[in-house]
Structures are given as C-alpha cells and as structure tokens.
Short mmCIF file of C-alpha atoms in Angstrom, two decimals:
data_model
loop_
_atom_site.label_atom_id
_atom_site.label_comp_id
_atom_site.label_asym_id
_atom_site.label_seq_id
_atom_site.Cartn_x
_atom_site.Cartn_y
_atom_site.Cartn_z
CA MET Y 1 -47.29 12.19 -2.26
CA LYS Y 2 -45.63 13.76 -5.29
CA GLY Y 3 -44.96 16.83 -3.27
CA LYS Y 4 -43.08 14.93 -0.63
CA ILE Y 5 -41.00 13.24 -3.17
CA LEU Y 6 -40.03 16.59 -4.70
CA ILE Y 7 -39.19 17.86 -1.33
CA TYR Y 8 -36.98 14.91 -0.57
CA ILE Y 9 -35.28 15.13 -3.95
CA CYS Y 10 -34.59 18.87 -3.35
CA LEU Y 11 -33.20 18.13 0.12
CA ILE Y 12 -30.77 15.60 -1.26
CA PHE Y 13 -29.42 17.96 -3.85
CA THR Y 14 -29.20 20.71 -1.30
CA LEU Y 15 -27.07 18.48 0.97
CA ILE Y 16 -24.83 17.44 -1.97
CA GLY Y 17 -24.37 21.13 -3.01
CA CYS Y 18 -23.45 22.02 0.55
CA LYS Y 19 -20.85 19.31 0.92
CA LYS Y 20 -17.86 20.86 2.56
CA HIS Y 21 -14.87 21.30 0.22
CA LEU Y 22 -11.44 20.32 1.57
CA THR Y 23 -8.92 23.10 2.20
CA THR Y 24 -5.03 22.83 2.14
CA ASP Y 25 -4.94 23.68 5.81
CA GLU Y 26 -7.43 21.02 6.75
CA VAL Y 27 -5.28 18.32 4.92
CA GLU Y 28 -1.97 19.73 6.36
CA ASP Y 29 -3.35 19.55 9.93
CA ALA Y 30 -4.63 16.01 9.46
CA LEU Y 31 -1.17 14.80 8.28
CA ARG Y 32 1.25 16.86 10.36
CA GLY Y 33 2.48 15.19 13.53
CA ASN Y 34 0.79 11.86 12.86
CA THR Y 35 1.82 8.38 11.70
CA PHE Y 36 -0.24 6.53 9.03
CA ILE Y 37 -0.46 3.09 7.67
CA SER Y 38 -0.52 3.46 3.95
CA LYS Y 39 -2.18 0.85 1.60
CA ALA Y 40 -2.89 1.10 -2.10
CA LYS Y 41 -5.85 -0.86 -3.40
CA GLY Y 42 -4.71 -3.91 -5.30
CA VAL Y 43 -1.15 -3.65 -4.06
CA ASP Y 44 0.26 -5.99 -1.32
CA LEU Y 45 2.77 -3.42 -0.05
CA ILE Y 46 1.79 -1.80 3.18
CA HIS Y 47 4.03 0.71 4.95
CA ARG Y 48 4.10 3.29 7.58
CA VAL Y 49 4.71 6.96 6.87
CA ASP Y 50 5.30 9.57 9.58
CA PHE Y 51 4.72 13.32 8.95
CA GLN Y 52 7.12 14.77 11.33
CA ASP Y 53 6.43 18.47 10.54
CA SER Y 54 5.48 20.77 7.79
CA ILE Y 55 8.10 19.54 5.39
CA LEU Y 56 9.50 16.18 6.42
CA ALA Y 57 7.95 12.77 6.01
CA ALA Y 58 9.73 9.57 6.99
CA PHE Y 59 9.00 6.04 5.80
CA GLU Y 60 9.90 2.98 7.78
CA ASN Y 61 11.91 1.70 4.79
CA ASP Y 62 14.60 4.32 5.59
CA ASN Y 63 13.39 6.90 3.19
CA ARG Y 64 12.91 10.52 4.19
CA VAL Y 65 11.25 12.98 1.79
CA LEU Y 66 9.89 16.56 1.71
CA TRP Y 67 6.17 16.94 1.29
CA ARG Y 68 3.75 19.73 0.63
CA ILE Y 69 -0.06 20.31 -0.01
CA LEU Y 70 -1.04 22.00 -3.24
CA LYS Y 71 -4.41 23.08 -4.57
CA ASN Y 72 -5.19 23.09 -8.37
CA ASP Y 73 -8.49 23.46 -10.04
CA GLY Y 74 -10.26 23.00 -6.86
CA LYS Y 75 -8.53 19.75 -6.04
CA ILE Y 76 -6.05 19.02 -3.14
CA TYR Y 77 -2.84 17.20 -3.79
CA LEU Y 78 -0.19 15.65 -1.59
CA GLU Y 79 3.18 16.08 -3.32
CA GLN Y 80 6.33 14.24 -2.18
CA LEU Y 81 9.28 12.69 -3.84
CA PHE Y 82 7.64 9.44 -4.84
CA GLY Y 83 4.70 11.02 -6.65
CA VAL Y 84 1.55 13.01 -6.30
CA LEU Y 85 -1.63 11.92 -4.48
CA GLU Y 86 -4.98 13.60 -5.04
CA ILE Y 87 -6.78 13.79 -1.68
CA TYR Y 88 -10.54 13.67 -1.76
CA ASP Y 89 -11.67 12.70 1.68
CA VAL Y 90 -10.39 13.43 5.20
CA ASP Y 91 -11.85 12.42 8.58
CA SER Y 92 -10.35 12.01 12.00
CA ASN Y 93 -8.63 8.73 11.39
CA VAL Y 94 -8.60 8.00 7.62
CA ILE Y 95 -7.33 10.06 4.60
CA LYS Y 96 -8.32 8.88 1.20
CA GLY Y 97 -6.72 9.64 -2.21
CA ARG Y 98 -5.94 8.41 -5.63
CA ILE Y 99 -2.63 8.47 -7.41
CA SER Y 100 -2.77 11.25 -9.89
CA VAL Y 101 -1.01 9.58 -12.73
CA ASN Y 102 -3.44 6.60 -12.48
CA ASP Y 103 -6.62 7.55 -10.70
CA THR Y 104 -7.80 4.03 -10.65
CA ILE Y 105 -5.35 3.24 -7.84
CA GLU Y 106 -6.99 4.20 -4.47
CA VAL Y 107 -4.68 4.94 -1.56
CA THR Y 108 -5.81 4.86 2.01
CA LEU Y 109 -3.90 6.47 4.92
CA THR Y 110 -5.08 5.13 8.27
CA LYS Y 111 -3.91 6.99 11.29
CA GLN Y 112 -1.86 4.97 13.80
CA GLU Y 113 -2.62 5.67 17.47
CA ILE Y 114 0.24 6.30 19.89
CA LEU Y 115 1.52 2.83 20.80
CA ASN Y 116 4.13 3.63 23.55
CA GLU Y 117 5.38 6.43 25.75
CA LYS Y 118 8.14 8.36 24.11
CA ASP Y 119 9.67 9.54 27.38
CA LEU Y 120 10.24 5.90 28.60
CA LEU Y 121 12.77 5.45 25.76
CA TYR Y 122 15.17 8.07 27.18
CA GLY Y 123 18.01 6.74 29.38
CA SER Y 124 20.82 4.13 29.48
CA TRP Y 125 20.18 0.61 28.17
CA VAL Y 126 22.03 -2.68 27.84
CA GLU Y 127 20.98 -5.80 26.00
CA GLU Y 128 19.58 -8.28 28.37
CA LYS Y 129 21.86 -11.08 27.16
CA TYR Y 130 24.78 -9.26 28.75
CA LEU Y 131 23.30 -8.86 32.20
CA SER Y 132 24.77 -12.18 33.60
CA SER Y 133 28.29 -11.09 32.76
CA MET Y 134 27.75 -7.64 34.09
CA ASN Y 135 26.43 -8.93 37.43
CA SER Y 136 28.96 -11.66 37.81
CA ASP Y 137 31.20 -11.70 40.85
CA ARG Y 138 34.11 -13.07 38.77
CA PRO Y 139 37.00 -10.86 38.36
CA LYS Y 140 36.89 -9.24 34.91
CA PRO Y 141 39.90 -9.77 32.63
CA PRO Y 142 41.97 -6.55 31.95
CA PRO Y 143 40.81 -4.67 28.91
CA PRO Y 144 42.98 -4.85 25.74
CA PRO Y 145 45.29 -2.07 24.91
CA GLY Y 146 43.53 0.88 23.44
CA PRO Y 147 44.30 3.80 21.14
CA GLU Y 148 46.91 6.33 22.27
CA GLY Y 149 45.62 8.56 24.97
CA THR Y 150 43.04 6.10 26.27
CA THR Y 151 42.99 4.19 29.64
CA GLY Y 152 41.16 1.02 30.78
CA ASP Y 153 38.40 3.23 32.06
CA ASP Y 154 37.60 4.22 28.55
CA TYR Y 155 36.83 0.50 27.68
CA HIS Y 156 33.11 -0.41 27.48
CA LEU Y 157 31.92 -4.06 27.33
CA PRO Y 158 28.99 -4.79 27.09
CA PRO Y 159 27.85 -2.07 24.84
CA ILE Y 160 25.90 0.68 26.58
CA TYR Y 161 23.22 2.62 24.60
CA GLU Y 162 22.20 6.16 25.59
CA ILE Y 163 18.81 7.50 24.04
CA THR Y 164 17.84 11.03 24.35
CA LYS Y 165 15.11 13.13 22.69
CA ASP Y 166 16.73 13.20 19.26
CA SER Y 167 19.77 11.20 19.43
CA ILE Y 168 21.13 7.64 20.20
CA SER Y 169 24.66 6.75 21.13
CA VAL Y 170 26.47 3.45 21.88
CA ARG Y 171 29.68 3.13 23.70
CA TYR Y 172 31.56 -0.18 23.06
CA GLN Y 173 35.14 -1.14 23.60
CA TYR Y 174 37.10 2.08 23.08
CA ARG Y 175 34.57 3.73 20.68
CA THR Y 176 31.51 5.97 21.08
CA GLU Y 177 29.11 6.07 18.09
CA LYS Y 178 26.22 8.59 17.85
CA SER Y 179 23.32 8.99 15.38
CA GLU Y 180 20.14 11.07 14.99
CA PHE Y 181 17.18 9.16 16.56
CA LEU Y 182 14.04 9.92 14.61
CA ILE Y 183 10.98 8.66 16.60
CA PHE Y 184 7.75 8.24 14.70
CA ASN Y 185 4.87 10.17 16.24
CA SER Y 186 2.93 6.88 17.17
CA VAL Y 187 6.24 5.74 18.87
CA CYS Y 188 6.00 2.65 16.73
CA CYS Y 189 9.62 2.76 15.52
CA ALA Y 190 12.72 4.87 15.34
CA MET Y 191 15.04 5.65 12.39
CA MET Y 192 18.78 5.95 12.74
CA LYS Y 193 22.24 5.32 11.25
CA LEU Y 194 24.04 3.97 14.21
CA ASN Y 195 27.38 2.07 13.76
CA ARG Y 196 26.59 -0.51 16.42
CA GLU Y 197 29.53 -2.98 15.69
CA SER Y 198 32.62 -2.90 13.65
CA GLU Y 199 30.53 -3.83 10.62
CA LYS Y 200 26.95 -3.38 11.35
CA THR Y 201 24.78 -0.22 11.21
CA ASP Y 202 21.32 -0.10 12.76
CA LYS Y 203 18.76 1.51 10.47
CA LEU Y 204 15.41 0.89 12.12
CA TRP Y 205 14.01 -0.17 15.48
CA GLU Y 206 10.51 -1.35 15.61
CA ILE Y 207 9.31 -0.64 19.15
CA ILE Y 208 7.38 -3.64 20.40
CA ASN Y 209 7.03 -2.39 23.87
CA VAL Y 210 8.75 0.00 26.43
CA THR Y 211 8.28 0.24 30.17
CA ASP Y 212 10.43 2.08 32.75
CA SER Y 213 12.80 -0.82 32.85
CA VAL Y 214 12.50 -3.00 29.70
CA LEU Y 215 12.58 -2.21 26.10
CA THR Y 216 11.74 -4.78 23.40
CA ILE Y 217 12.44 -4.21 19.67
CA ASN Y 218 12.78 -5.68 16.28
CA ARG Y 219 16.04 -4.38 14.87
CA SER Y 220 16.95 -3.95 11.20
CA SER Y 221 20.58 -3.46 10.37
CA VAL Y 222 22.98 -3.52 7.44
CA ASN Y 223 26.53 -4.59 6.85
CA ARG Y 224 28.48 -1.45 5.85
CA TYR Y 225 30.66 -3.34 3.45
CA SER Y 226 28.65 -6.13 1.92
CA GLN Y 227 25.29 -4.33 2.37
CA LYS Y 228 23.77 -7.65 3.67
CA HIS Y 229 20.63 -6.90 5.80
CA TYR Y 230 19.90 -8.42 9.19
CA ASN Y 231 16.69 -8.52 11.15
CA ASP Y 232 16.83 -9.44 14.83
CA GLU Y 233 13.47 -10.02 16.45
CA ASN Y 234 12.44 -9.49 20.03
CA VAL Y 235 15.67 -7.96 21.16
CA ARG Y 236 15.38 -7.05 24.88
CA PHE Y 237 17.08 -4.21 26.63
CA ILE Y 238 17.25 -3.40 30.36
CA LYS Y 239 17.40 0.18 31.62
CA ILE Y 240 20.50 0.78 33.95
CA GLU Y 241 21.86 3.56 36.00
CA ASN Y 242 24.74 5.10 34.27
#
C-alpha cells in the first residue's frame, strides 16, 4: 500500500514538473485577431478589447493603444499603455493574468465569439425613420442654395451612409464626411470619428444585428463643441441601392 502511495506522489510531482510553460508566441497568437471581454476581480468595470494585429489594441471606450508581449525572469507580460499584466494561463477561450503592480488583482480576458457577418455591413444605408419620406409620391421641395460650384444634384437628404472594409462616409445636405471604420474582430462594434451632423460626431456603433437588408445598432456620439455625450439605442438602418 505504501508503495502505491509513493508511486502516486511521484506521478503527481512528475506531472507538475512537466507542466507546459507559456511562450511569448503562444500568448501573442491567442490575443492577435480576437476580441475579449475583460474583467478584473473585485472591480465592476467590464469592457471589450480588440487585438487588431501585432501592435494595435482597441477598447470600446474609444482608446487605441500599442501592445506587446514580453518575457522576463521566466514570466510572460502583456504590456500596453494602461499598464502591465502578467499572463499566467492561456487556453482556447480564456486568458488569465494579474496586474503586475498589484498581483492581488486578477484579470480575466474571455474570448468573444464572432457575433455578426462583417461583409453584411458593406454597402449603402439609410435610417429607417427616413424611408417614408424617401418613398413618398409627393413632390420634393427644391433644395436650398448650396456652396459655390454645387448644384441641386449634390444635395442629399436624408443622409446616406456608405460602409466599406475600412471606412464609413455619410452624405448629407451638400456635405460628405468620411472616417476610418475600425470593426472589432468579433463584429460586436465599430469605432470611428464620423461628423454625422453639424454638431455630432459618432464614436462607437455597437452592432446589435445585421442582415443583408437591416442593420440595428446602439450609437454613441459626442457634441463637438460642448463635449456632451449622446447614446441612441436600437437605431435601425435599411440597405439601399445607390
């Protein structure tokens, strides 16, 4: 009996001794190209972070930072603008770490699966609330005078949005505004700085659902002058031929 116990004890220590050590490549591969829901133990704040490529990470609160993986004294660290995280466990869906300046704070990064089809976002869209006026048989009033060199054909009302792989533009009245359109890998949201109206700039679209004809979002924007924030929920767009 004692012999069996000794065998079991030796086996346990052998397994512990053979535990696979993390490598920088392993951690980089787990992060790159994925979106994670980040939560720190004992902290109510939960946010999403998207590792776009080898250097850029984007947070849904409009922050974009550079990141890299370091190894020091046998430990693996995720370094980015907001601090350093010691990574101690990685599996297919969860990455665990602790804040290096306070190792009592545990941080869990849970991989978010792809929620929508990215390609369905591409095309021309108009807010559903404008459809009735677009489809009305009533004669449209003549457009107001525009800037020098423009004609009535350059006037757009309602606003028409055009989404491509990496940009978004909106044509409204006599103006055309364009912005980078950074889509998270899980297609949960997209970041931009789009001057949608004379005073409002869209910063984040949370993508609730997208089909080949309907796009539903929660929209976060800011007043460019007062910095007042706006949140519009369940905004619906209809895809149009343009």
